[in-house]
Amino acid sequence: MVMERERLNLELTCLMTFGERVKCFSDDERKENSVTSKLIKAAEQSNTNILPTDQGFMLWKYFETKPFKELRISQVFLQNFALNFIEKRAHEKGSLLDHYMLNPNISKKDIIGTSVDLLLGGVHTTAFTEGALLHYISKNQHVQELMYEEAKKVFPNVDDDITADILNTKIPYTRAVLKETFRLNPVSIGIGRILNHDTVLSGFLVPKNVNS
């Protein structure tokens, strides 16, 4: 079941980010050596090895440790996958990637980095959150019913469009359930950043290269 959710989320992530279908559920893509199977594995390896290489003794700075090697290989695979779509869609319109590429203030490096982040977040972390959410609402029937009633009110017809405005302002109960799921089962321990220049935050000087 987890693998099925991962495949679904990868399909949706690629459609949203790159405007392309990758046919995750086809017989060929279900094979172990397929591109989508390798993508799912690469995302898993990246997410698994980010924390070991970011915390504790950073031995990888002196020699290539096993976690760092797995992280490097998986990141290269994800980057090359994203780069392939970026080169294919240089003059296309319609996807999130196309929107970024039309912005002269966003560099190609940033576009690649964002694409890789979306692939990482769209596969395992989303599947993890979905699993937790489904578990909690299955254990709380009244919550499930309230979410259903809210959905029927906002989407009276099955063909109604789902818009950003609806997701942000029209389904407060469902958003509260999602936030409670994040509280009970946080998908990440935090958001890591390394400053590339000295920064003043609330009057305090945070020097360059600080890992926060």
JSON list of C-alpha atoms in Angstrom, two decimals:
[
{"chain": "A", "resi": 1, "resn": "MET", "atom": "CA", "xyz": [0.00, 0.00, 0.00]},
{"chain": "A", "resi": 2, "resn": "VAL", "atom": "CA", "xyz": [2.85, 2.40, 0.82]},
{"chain": "A", "resi": 3, "resn": "MET", "atom": "CA", "xyz": [4.46, 1.78, -2.56]},
{"chain": "A", "resi": 4, "resn": "GLU", "atom": "CA", "xyz": [1.13, 2.45, -4.29]},
{"chain": "A", "resi": 5, "resn": "ARG", "atom": "CA", "xyz": [0.82, 5.81, -2.52]},
{"chain": "A", "resi": 6, "resn": "GLU", "atom": "CA", "xyz": [4.39, 6.64, -3.44]},
{"chain": "A", "resi": 7, "resn": "ARG", "atom": "CA", "xyz": [3.68, 5.89, -7.08]},
{"chain": "A", "resi": 8, "resn": "LEU", "atom": "CA", "xyz": [0.52, 7.98, -7.02]},
{"chain": "A", "resi": 9, "resn": "ASN", "atom": "CA", "xyz": [2.32, 10.92, -5.42]},
{"chain": "A", "resi": 10, "resn": "LEU", "atom": "CA", "xyz": [5.23, 10.67, -7.84]},
{"chain": "A", "resi": 11, "resn": "GLU", "atom": "CA", "xyz": [2.81, 10.73, -10.77]},
{"chain": "A", "resi": 12, "resn": "LEU", "atom": "CA", "xyz": [1.02, 13.80, -9.39]},
{"chain": "A", "resi": 13, "resn": "THR", "atom": "CA", "xyz": [4.27, 15.56, -8.49]},
{"chain": "A", "resi": 14, "resn": "CYS", "atom": "CA", "xyz": [5.69, 15.11, -11.99]},
{"chain": "A", "resi": 15, "resn": "LEU", "atom": "CA", "xyz": [2.44, 16.26, -13.58]},
{"chain": "A", "resi": 16, "resn": "MET", "atom": "CA", "xyz": [2.32, 19.38, -11.41]},
{"chain": "A", "resi": 17, "resn": "THR", "atom": "CA", "xyz": [6.03, 20.19, -11.48]},
{"chain": "A", "resi": 18, "resn": "PHE", "atom": "CA", "xyz": [7.00, 19.19, -15.01]},
{"chain": "A", "resi": 19, "resn": "GLY", "atom": "CA", "xyz": [3.65, 19.00, -16.79]},
{"chain": "A", "resi": 20, "resn": "GLU", "atom": "CA", "xyz": [4.41, 15.42, -17.79]},
{"chain": "A", "resi": 21, "resn": "ARG", "atom": "CA", "xyz": [2.93, 12.00, -17.04]},
{"chain": "A", "resi": 22, "resn": "VAL", "atom": "CA", "xyz": [5.52, 9.36, -16.13]},
{"chain": "A", "resi": 23, "resn": "LYS", "atom": "CA", "xyz": [3.09, 6.40, -16.17]},
{"chain": "A", "resi": 24, "resn": "CYS", "atom": "CA", "xyz": [3.99, 5.14, -12.70]},
{"chain": "A", "resi": 25, "resn": "PHE", "atom": "CA", "xyz": [1.32, 2.43, -12.74]},
{"chain": "A", "resi": 26, "resn": "SER", "atom": "CA", "xyz": [2.15, 0.91, -16.12]},
{"chain": "A", "resi": 27, "resn": "ASP", "atom": "CA", "xyz": [3.54, -2.63, -16.19]},
{"chain": "A", "resi": 28, "resn": "ASP", "atom": "CA", "xyz": [6.92, -1.42, -17.45]},
{"chain": "A", "resi": 29, "resn": "GLU", "atom": "CA", "xyz": [7.29, 1.27, -14.76]},
{"chain": "A", "resi": 30, "resn": "ARG", "atom": "CA", "xyz": [6.41, -1.18, -12.01]},
{"chain": "A", "resi": 31, "resn": "LYS", "atom": "CA", "xyz": [9.58, -3.12, -12.82]},
{"chain": "A", "resi": 32, "resn": "GLU", "atom": "CA", "xyz": [12.52, -2.71, -10.44]},
{"chain": "A", "resi": 33, "resn": "ASN", "atom": "CA", "xyz": [14.82, -1.16, -13.06]},
{"chain": "A", "resi": 34, "resn": "SER", "atom": "CA", "xyz": [12.31, 1.36, -14.39]},
{"chain": "A", "resi": 35, "resn": "VAL", "atom": "CA", "xyz": [12.90, 5.10, -14.13]},
{"chain": "A", "resi": 36, "resn": "THR", "atom": "CA", "xyz": [10.06, 5.67, -11.66]},
{"chain": "A", "resi": 37, "resn": "SER", "atom": "CA", "xyz": [11.13, 2.76, -9.44]},
{"chain": "A", "resi": 38, "resn": "LYS", "atom": "CA", "xyz": [14.64, 4.22, -9.35]},
{"chain": "A", "resi": 39, "resn": "LEU", "atom": "CA", "xyz": [13.19, 7.65, -8.58]},
{"chain": "A", "resi": 40, "resn": "ILE", "atom": "CA", "xyz": [11.26, 6.30, -5.61]},
{"chain": "A", "resi": 41, "resn": "LYS", "atom": "CA", "xyz": [14.36, 4.51, -4.35]},
{"chain": "A", "resi": 42, "resn": "ALA", "atom": "CA", "xyz": [16.51, 7.62, -4.85]},
{"chain": "A", "resi": 43, "resn": "ALA", "atom": "CA", "xyz": [14.04, 9.76, -2.91]},
{"chain": "A", "resi": 44, "resn": "GLU", "atom": "CA", "xyz": [14.02, 7.19, -0.09]},
{"chain": "A", "resi": 45, "resn": "GLN", "atom": "CA", "xyz": [17.84, 7.07, 0.04]},
{"chain": "A", "resi": 46, "resn": "SER", "atom": "CA", "xyz": [18.09, 10.85, 0.08]},
{"chain": "A", "resi": 47, "resn": "ASN", "atom": "CA", "xyz": [15.56, 11.28, 2.87]},
{"chain": "A", "resi": 48, "resn": "THR", "atom": "CA", "xyz": [17.16, 8.46, 4.87]},
{"chain": "A", "resi": 49, "resn": "ASN", "atom": "CA", "xyz": [20.68, 9.85, 4.65]},
{"chain": "A", "resi": 50, "resn": "ILE", "atom": "CA", "xyz": [20.07, 13.59, 5.04]},
{"chain": "A", "resi": 51, "resn": "LEU", "atom": "CA", "xyz": [19.92, 13.45, 8.85]},
{"chain": "A", "resi": 52, "resn": "PRO", "atom": "CA", "xyz": [22.99, 11.20, 9.38]},
{"chain": "A", "resi": 53, "resn": "THR", "atom": "CA", "xyz": [25.11, 13.51, 7.22]},
{"chain": "A", "resi": 54, "resn": "ASP", "atom": "CA", "xyz": [23.74, 16.71, 8.74]},
{"chain": "A", "resi": 55, "resn": "GLN", "atom": "CA", "xyz": [24.02, 15.83, 12.44]},
{"chain": "A", "resi": 56, "resn": "GLY", "atom": "CA", "xyz": [26.83, 14.59, 14.67]},
{"chain": "A", "resi": 57, "resn": "PHE", "atom": "CA", "xyz": [30.42, 14.09, 13.55]},
{"chain": "A", "resi": 58, "resn": "MET", "atom": "CA", "xyz": [30.61, 15.03, 9.87]},
{"chain": "A", "resi": 59, "resn": "LEU", "atom": "CA", "xyz": [33.21, 12.47, 8.86]},
{"chain": "A", "resi": 60, "resn": "TRP", "atom": "CA", "xyz": [32.08, 12.79, 5.24]},
{"chain": "A", "resi": 61, "resn": "LYS", "atom": "CA", "xyz": [34.01, 16.06, 5.09]},
{"chain": "A", "resi": 62, "resn": "TYR", "atom": "CA", "xyz": [37.23, 14.04, 5.37]},
{"chain": "A", "resi": 63, "resn": "PHE", "atom": "CA", "xyz": [36.33, 10.86, 3.50]},
{"chain": "A", "resi": 64, "resn": "GLU", "atom": "CA", "xyz": [33.27, 9.53, 1.71]},
{"chain": "A", "resi": 65, "resn": "THR", "atom": "CA", "xyz": [31.16, 7.68, 4.27]},
{"chain": "A", "resi": 66, "resn": "LYS", "atom": "CA", "xyz": [28.44, 5.19, 3.30]},
{"chain": "A", "resi": 67, "resn": "PRO", "atom": "CA", "xyz": [25.54, 7.59, 4.11]},
{"chain": "A", "resi": 68, "resn": "PHE", "atom": "CA", "xyz": [27.20, 10.39, 2.14]},
{"chain": "A", "resi": 69, "resn": "LYS", "atom": "CA", "xyz": [27.86, 8.13, -0.86]},
{"chain": "A", "resi": 70, "resn": "GLU", "atom": "CA", "xyz": [24.23, 6.98, -0.92]},
{"chain": "A", "resi": 71, "resn": "LEU", "atom": "CA", "xyz": [23.06, 10.58, -0.56]},
{"chain": "A", "resi": 72, "resn": "ARG", "atom": "CA", "xyz": [25.36, 11.75, -3.37]},
{"chain": "A", "resi": 73, "resn": "ILE", "atom": "CA", "xyz": [24.29, 9.00, -5.78]},
{"chain": "A", "resi": 74, "resn": "SER", "atom": "CA", "xyz": [20.58, 9.51, -5.10]},
{"chain": "A", "resi": 75, "resn": "GLN", "atom": "CA", "xyz": [20.84, 13.29, -5.40]},
{"chain": "A", "resi": 76, "resn": "VAL", "atom": "CA", "xyz": [22.68, 13.01, -8.72]},
{"chain": "A", "resi": 77, "resn": "PHE", "atom": "CA", "xyz": [19.95, 10.72, -10.07]},
{"chain": "A", "resi": 78, "resn": "LEU", "atom": "CA", "xyz": [17.18, 13.10, -8.97]},
{"chain": "A", "resi": 79, "resn": "GLN", "atom": "CA", "xyz": [19.07, 16.09, -10.36]},
{"chain": "A", "resi": 80, "resn": "ASN", "atom": "CA", "xyz": [19.62, 14.44, -13.76]},
{"chain": "A", "resi": 81, "resn": "PHE", "atom": "CA", "xyz": [15.93, 13.50, -13.92]},
{"chain": "A", "resi": 82, "resn": "ALA", "atom": "CA", "xyz": [14.90, 17.09, -13.22]},
{"chain": "A", "resi": 83, "resn": "LEU", "atom": "CA", "xyz": [17.51, 18.46, -15.63]},
{"chain": "A", "resi": 84, "resn": "ASN", "atom": "CA", "xyz": [16.14, 16.29, -18.42]},
{"chain": "A", "resi": 85, "resn": "PHE", "atom": "CA", "xyz": [12.69, 17.84, -18.03]},
{"chain": "A", "resi": 86, "resn": "ILE", "atom": "CA", "xyz": [14.14, 21.35, -17.79]},
{"chain": "A", "resi": 87, "resn": "GLU", "atom": "CA", "xyz": [15.92, 20.89, -21.12]},
{"chain": "A", "resi": 88, "resn": "LYS", "atom": "CA", "xyz": [12.82, 19.37, -22.76]},
{"chain": "A", "resi": 89, "resn": "ARG", "atom": "CA", "xyz": [10.46, 22.14, -21.65]},
{"chain": "A", "resi": 90, "resn": "ALA", "atom": "CA", "xyz": [12.64, 25.16, -22.40]},
{"chain": "A", "resi": 91, "resn": "HIS", "atom": "CA", "xyz": [9.82, 26.91, -24.28]},
{"chain": "A", "resi": 92, "resn": "GLU", "atom": "CA", "xyz": [6.71, 25.24, -22.89]},
{"chain": "A", "resi": 93, "resn": "LYS", "atom": "CA", "xyz": [3.99, 26.70, -20.69]},
{"chain": "A", "resi": 94, "resn": "GLY", "atom": "CA", "xyz": [1.56, 25.22, -18.19]},
{"chain": "A", "resi": 95, "resn": "SER", "atom": "CA", "xyz": [3.54, 23.58, -15.39]},
{"chain": "A", "resi": 96, "resn": "LEU", "atom": "CA", "xyz": [5.16, 24.91, -12.24]},
{"chain": "A", "resi": 97, "resn": "LEU", "atom": "CA", "xyz": [8.54, 24.36, -13.87]},
{"chain": "A", "resi": 98, "resn": "ASP", "atom": "CA", "xyz": [7.50, 26.47, -16.87]},
{"chain": "A", "resi": 99, "resn": "HIS", "atom": "CA", "xyz": [6.41, 29.26, -14.54]},
{"chain": "A", "resi": 100, "resn": "TYR", "atom": "CA", "xyz": [9.83, 29.26, -12.87]},
{"chain": "A", "resi": 101, "resn": "MET", "atom": "CA", "xyz": [11.68, 29.17, -16.17]},
{"chain": "A", "resi": 102, "resn": "LEU", "atom": "CA", "xyz": [9.86, 32.27, -17.39]},
{"chain": "A", "resi": 103, "resn": "ASN", "atom": "CA", "xyz": [11.00, 34.22, -14.34]},
{"chain": "A", "resi": 104, "resn": "PRO", "atom": "CA", "xyz": [14.30, 36.00, -15.15]},
{"chain": "A", "resi": 105, "resn": "ASN", "atom": "CA", "xyz": [15.07, 36.36, -11.43]},
{"chain": "A", "resi": 106, "resn": "ILE", "atom": "CA", "xyz": [15.27, 32.59, -10.86]},
{"chain": "A", "resi": 107, "resn": "SER", "atom": "CA", "xyz": [18.51, 30.90, -11.90]},
{"chain": "A", "resi": 108, "resn": "LYS", "atom": "CA", "xyz": [18.74, 27.48, -13.53]},
{"chain": "A", "resi": 109, "resn": "LYS", "atom": "CA", "xyz": [20.51, 26.21, -10.43]},
{"chain": "A", "resi": 110, "resn": "ASP", "atom": "CA", "xyz": [17.58, 27.30, -8.25]},
{"chain": "A", "resi": 111, "resn": "ILE", "atom": "CA", "xyz": [15.11, 25.69, -10.64]},
{"chain": "A", "resi": 112, "resn": "ILE", "atom": "CA", "xyz": [16.97, 22.37, -10.48]},
{"chain": "A", "resi": 113, "resn": "GLY", "atom": "CA", "xyz": [17.19, 22.57, -6.69]},
{"chain": "A", "resi": 114, "resn": "THR", "atom": "CA", "xyz": [13.48, 23.34, -6.34]},
{"chain": "A", "resi": 115, "resn": "SER", "atom": "CA", "xyz": [12.58, 20.49, -8.71]},
{"chain": "A", "resi": 116, "resn": "VAL", "atom": "CA", "xyz": [14.63, 18.02, -6.66]},
{"chain": "A", "resi": 117, "resn": "ASP", "atom": "CA", "xyz": [13.03, 19.29, -3.43]},
{"chain": "A", "resi": 118, "resn": "LEU", "atom": "CA", "xyz": [9.57, 18.78, -4.92]},
{"chain": "A", "resi": 119, "resn": "LEU", "atom": "CA", "xyz": [10.46, 15.23, -5.98]},
{"chain": "A", "resi": 120, "resn": "LEU", "atom": "CA", "xyz": [11.74, 14.46, -2.47]},
{"chain": "A", "resi": 121, "resn": "GLY", "atom": "CA", "xyz": [8.70, 15.98, -0.80]},
{"chain": "A", "resi": 122, "resn": "GLY", "atom": "CA", "xyz": [6.22, 14.63, -3.31]},
{"chain": "A", "resi": 123, "resn": "VAL", "atom": "CA", "xyz": [7.10, 10.96, -2.91]},
{"chain": "A", "resi": 124, "resn": "HIS", "atom": "CA", "xyz": [7.87, 9.78, 0.62]},
{"chain": "A", "resi": 125, "resn": "THR", "atom": "CA", "xyz": [6.89, 12.68, 2.85]},
{"chain": "A", "resi": 126, "resn": "THR", "atom": "CA", "xyz": [3.50, 13.10, 1.17]},
{"chain": "A", "resi": 127, "resn": "ALA", "atom": "CA", "xyz": [2.84, 9.35, 1.29]},
{"chain": "A", "resi": 128, "resn": "PHE", "atom": "CA", "xyz": [3.78, 9.34, 4.99]},
{"chain": "A", "resi": 129, "resn": "THR", "atom": "CA", "xyz": [1.37, 12.19, 5.73]},
{"chain": "A", "resi": 130, "resn": "GLU", "atom": "CA", "xyz": [-1.42, 10.57, 3.71]},
{"chain": "A", "resi": 131, "resn": "GLY", "atom": "CA", "xyz": [-0.99, 7.33, 5.62]},
{"chain": "A", "resi": 132, "resn": "ALA", "atom": "CA", "xyz": [-1.14, 9.08, 8.99]},
{"chain": "A", "resi": 133, "resn": "LEU", "atom": "CA", "xyz": [-4.17, 11.15, 7.95]},
{"chain": "A", "resi": 134, "resn": "LEU", "atom": "CA", "xyz": [-6.08, 8.11, 6.68]},
{"chain": "A", "resi": 135, "resn": "HIS", "atom": "CA", "xyz": [-5.25, 6.24, 9.89]},
{"chain": "A", "resi": 136, "resn": "TYR", "atom": "CA", "xyz": [-6.56, 9.01, 12.15]},
{"chain": "A", "resi": 137, "resn": "ILE", "atom": "CA", "xyz": [-9.80, 9.66, 10.27]},
{"chain": "A", "resi": 138, "resn": "SER", "atom": "CA", "xyz": [-10.49, 5.91, 10.06]},
{"chain": "A", "resi": 139, "resn": "LYS", "atom": "CA", "xyz": [-10.22, 5.82, 13.86]},
{"chain": "A", "resi": 140, "resn": "ASN", "atom": "CA", "xyz": [-12.47, 8.87, 14.25]},
{"chain": "A", "resi": 141, "resn": "GLN", "atom": "CA", "xyz": [-15.61, 8.36, 12.18]},
{"chain": "A", "resi": 142, "resn": "HIS", "atom": "CA", "xyz": [-17.17, 11.69, 13.21]},
{"chain": "A", "resi": 143, "resn": "VAL", "atom": "CA", "xyz": [-14.13, 13.55, 11.89]},
{"chain": "A", "resi": 144, "resn": "GLN", "atom": "CA", "xyz": [-14.37, 11.71, 8.59]},
{"chain": "A", "resi": 145, "resn": "GLU", "atom": "CA", "xyz": [-18.05, 12.60, 8.31]},
{"chain": "A", "resi": 146, "resn": "LEU", "atom": "CA", "xyz": [-17.42, 16.29, 9.00]},
{"chain": "A", "resi": 147, "resn": "MET", "atom": "CA", "xyz": [-14.71, 16.35, 6.33]},
{"chain": "A", "resi": 148, "resn": "TYR", "atom": "CA", "xyz": [-17.09, 14.67, 3.91]},
{"chain": "A", "resi": 149, "resn": "GLU", "atom": "CA", "xyz": [-19.85, 17.17, 4.58]},
{"chain": "A", "resi": 150, "resn": "GLU", "atom": "CA", "xyz": [-17.42, 20.06, 4.13]},
{"chain": "A", "resi": 151, "resn": "ALA", "atom": "CA", "xyz": [-16.25, 18.60, 0.82]},
{"chain": "A", "resi": 152, "resn": "LYS", "atom": "CA", "xyz": [-19.83, 18.17, -0.43]},
{"chain": "A", "resi": 153, "resn": "LYS", "atom": "CA", "xyz": [-20.60, 21.79, 0.44]},
{"chain": "A", "resi": 154, "resn": "VAL", "atom": "CA", "xyz": [-17.57, 23.15, -1.40]},
{"chain": "A", "resi": 155, "resn": "PHE", "atom": "CA", "xyz": [-17.74, 20.70, -4.31]},
{"chain": "A", "resi": 156, "resn": "PRO", "atom": "CA", "xyz": [-21.44, 19.97, -4.96]},
{"chain": "A", "resi": 157, "resn": "ASN", "atom": "CA", "xyz": [-20.55, 18.46, -8.34]},
{"chain": "A", "resi": 158, "resn": "VAL", "atom": "CA", "xyz": [-17.84, 15.86, -8.91]},
{"chain": "A", "resi": 159, "resn": "ASP", "atom": "CA", "xyz": [-16.50, 17.83, -11.88]},
{"chain": "A", "resi": 160, "resn": "ASP", "atom": "CA", "xyz": [-16.02, 21.10, -9.95]},
{"chain": "A", "resi": 161, "resn": "ASP", "atom": "CA", "xyz": [-12.53, 22.58, -10.20]},
{"chain": "A", "resi": 162, "resn": "ILE", "atom": "CA", "xyz": [-10.22, 22.52, -7.20]},
{"chain": "A", "resi": 163, "resn": "THR", "atom": "CA", "xyz": [-8.65, 25.97, -6.85]},
{"chain": "A", "resi": 164, "resn": "ALA", "atom": "CA", "xyz": [-6.03, 27.46, -4.55]},
{"chain": "A", "resi": 165, "resn": "ASP", "atom": "CA", "xyz": [-8.66, 29.80, -3.09]},
{"chain": "A", "resi": 166, "resn": "ILE", "atom": "CA", "xyz": [-10.87, 26.87, -2.11]},
{"chain": "A", "resi": 167, "resn": "LEU", "atom": "CA", "xyz": [-7.99, 24.97, -0.51]},
{"chain": "A", "resi": 168, "resn": "ASN", "atom": "CA", "xyz": [-6.83, 28.06, 1.40]},
{"chain": "A", "resi": 169, "resn": "THR", "atom": "CA", "xyz": [-10.13, 29.56, 2.59]},
{"chain": "A", "resi": 170, "resn": "LYS", "atom": "CA", "xyz": [-13.12, 27.27, 2.02]},
{"chain": "A", "resi": 171, "resn": "ILE", "atom": "CA", "xyz": [-12.20, 24.08, 3.91]},
{"chain": "A", "resi": 172, "resn": "PRO", "atom": "CA", "xyz": [-11.13, 25.21, 7.40]},
{"chain": "A", "resi": 173, "resn": "TYR", "atom": "CA", "xyz": [-12.07, 21.94, 9.11]},
{"chain": "A", "resi": 174, "resn": "THR", "atom": "CA", "xyz": [-10.12, 19.79, 6.66]},
{"chain": "A", "resi": 175, "resn": "ARG", "atom": "CA", "xyz": [-7.11, 22.08, 6.98]},
{"chain": "A", "resi": 176, "resn": "ALA", "atom": "CA", "xyz": [-7.34, 21.80, 10.77]},
{"chain": "A", "resi": 177, "resn": "VAL", "atom": "CA", "xyz": [-7.36, 17.99, 10.51]},
{"chain": "A", "resi": 178, "resn": "LEU", "atom": "CA", "xyz": [-4.28, 18.11, 8.28]},
{"chain": "A", "resi": 179, "resn": "LYS", "atom": "CA", "xyz": [-2.46, 20.41, 10.70]},
{"chain": "A", "resi": 180, "resn": "GLU", "atom": "CA", "xyz": [-3.34, 18.13, 13.61]},
{"chain": "A", "resi": 181, "resn": "THR", "atom": "CA", "xyz": [-1.92, 15.21, 11.61]},
{"chain": "A", "resi": 182, "resn": "PHE", "atom": "CA", "xyz": [1.32, 17.15, 11.16]},
{"chain": "A", "resi": 183, "resn": "ARG", "atom": "CA", "xyz": [1.38, 17.88, 14.90]},
{"chain": "A", "resi": 184, "resn": "LEU", "atom": "CA", "xyz": [0.92, 14.24, 15.86]},
{"chain": "A", "resi": 185, "resn": "ASN", "atom": "CA", "xyz": [3.17, 12.84, 13.13]},
{"chain": "A", "resi": 186, "resn": "PRO", "atom": "CA", "xyz": [5.61, 15.54, 12.01]},
{"chain": "A", "resi": 187, "resn": "VAL", "atom": "CA", "xyz": [7.03, 14.65, 8.65]},
{"chain": "A", "resi": 188, "resn": "SER", "atom": "CA", "xyz": [10.35, 16.37, 9.35]},
{"chain": "A", "resi": 189, "resn": "ILE", "atom": "CA", "xyz": [12.36, 17.53, 12.34]},
{"chain": "A", "resi": 190, "resn": "GLY", "atom": "CA", "xyz": [12.83, 20.98, 10.84]},
{"chain": "A", "resi": 191, "resn": "ILE", "atom": "CA", "xyz": [13.96, 23.01, 7.85]},
{"chain": "A", "resi": 192, "resn": "GLY", "atom": "CA", "xyz": [17.71, 23.12, 7.42]},
{"chain": "A", "resi": 193, "resn": "ARG", "atom": "CA", "xyz": [19.42, 26.16, 5.96]},
{"chain": "A", "resi": 194, "resn": "ILE", "atom": "CA", "xyz": [23.03, 27.33, 5.63]},
{"chain": "A", "resi": 195, "resn": "LEU", "atom": "CA", "xyz": [23.43, 31.10, 5.42]},
{"chain": "A", "resi": 196, "resn": "ASN", "atom": "CA", "xyz": [25.55, 32.28, 2.49]},
{"chain": "A", "resi": 197, "resn": "HIS", "atom": "CA", "xyz": [26.10, 35.76, 3.96]},
{"chain": "A", "resi": 198, "resn": "ASP", "atom": "CA", "xyz": [26.00, 37.52, 7.34]},
{"chain": "A", "resi": 199, "resn": "THR", "atom": "CA", "xyz": [22.41, 38.19, 8.38]},
{"chain": "A", "resi": 200, "resn": "VAL", "atom": "CA", "xyz": [20.79, 40.18, 11.19]},
{"chain": "A", "resi": 201, "resn": "LEU", "atom": "CA", "xyz": [17.71, 38.52, 12.70]},
{"chain": "A", "resi": 202, "resn": "SER", "atom": "CA", "xyz": [15.79, 40.41, 15.41]},
{"chain": "A", "resi": 203, "resn": "GLY", "atom": "CA", "xyz": [18.89, 42.45, 16.16]},
{"chain": "A", "resi": 204, "resn": "PHE", "atom": "CA", "xyz": [21.22, 39.46, 16.41]},
{"chain": "A", "resi": 205, "resn": "LEU", "atom": "CA", "xyz": [24.06, 38.95, 13.94]},
{"chain": "A", "resi": 206, "resn": "VAL", "atom": "CA", "xyz": [24.02, 35.46, 12.42]},
{"chain": "A", "resi": 207, "resn": "PRO", "atom": "CA", "xyz": [27.35, 34.89, 10.64]},
{"chain": "A", "resi": 208, "resn": "LYS", "atom": "CA", "xyz": [27.84, 33.35, 7.23]},
{"chain": "A", "resi": 209, "resn": "ASN", "atom": "CA", "xyz": [27.95, 29.52, 6.98]},
{"chain": "A", "resi": 210, "resn": "VAL", "atom": "CA", "xyz": [25.87, 28.95, 10.13]},
{"chain": "A", "resi": 211, "resn": "ASN", "atom": "CA", "xyz": [23.81, 25.78, 9.77]},
{"chain": "A", "resi": 212, "resn": "SER", "atom": "CA", "xyz": [20.35, 26.48, 11.17]}
]
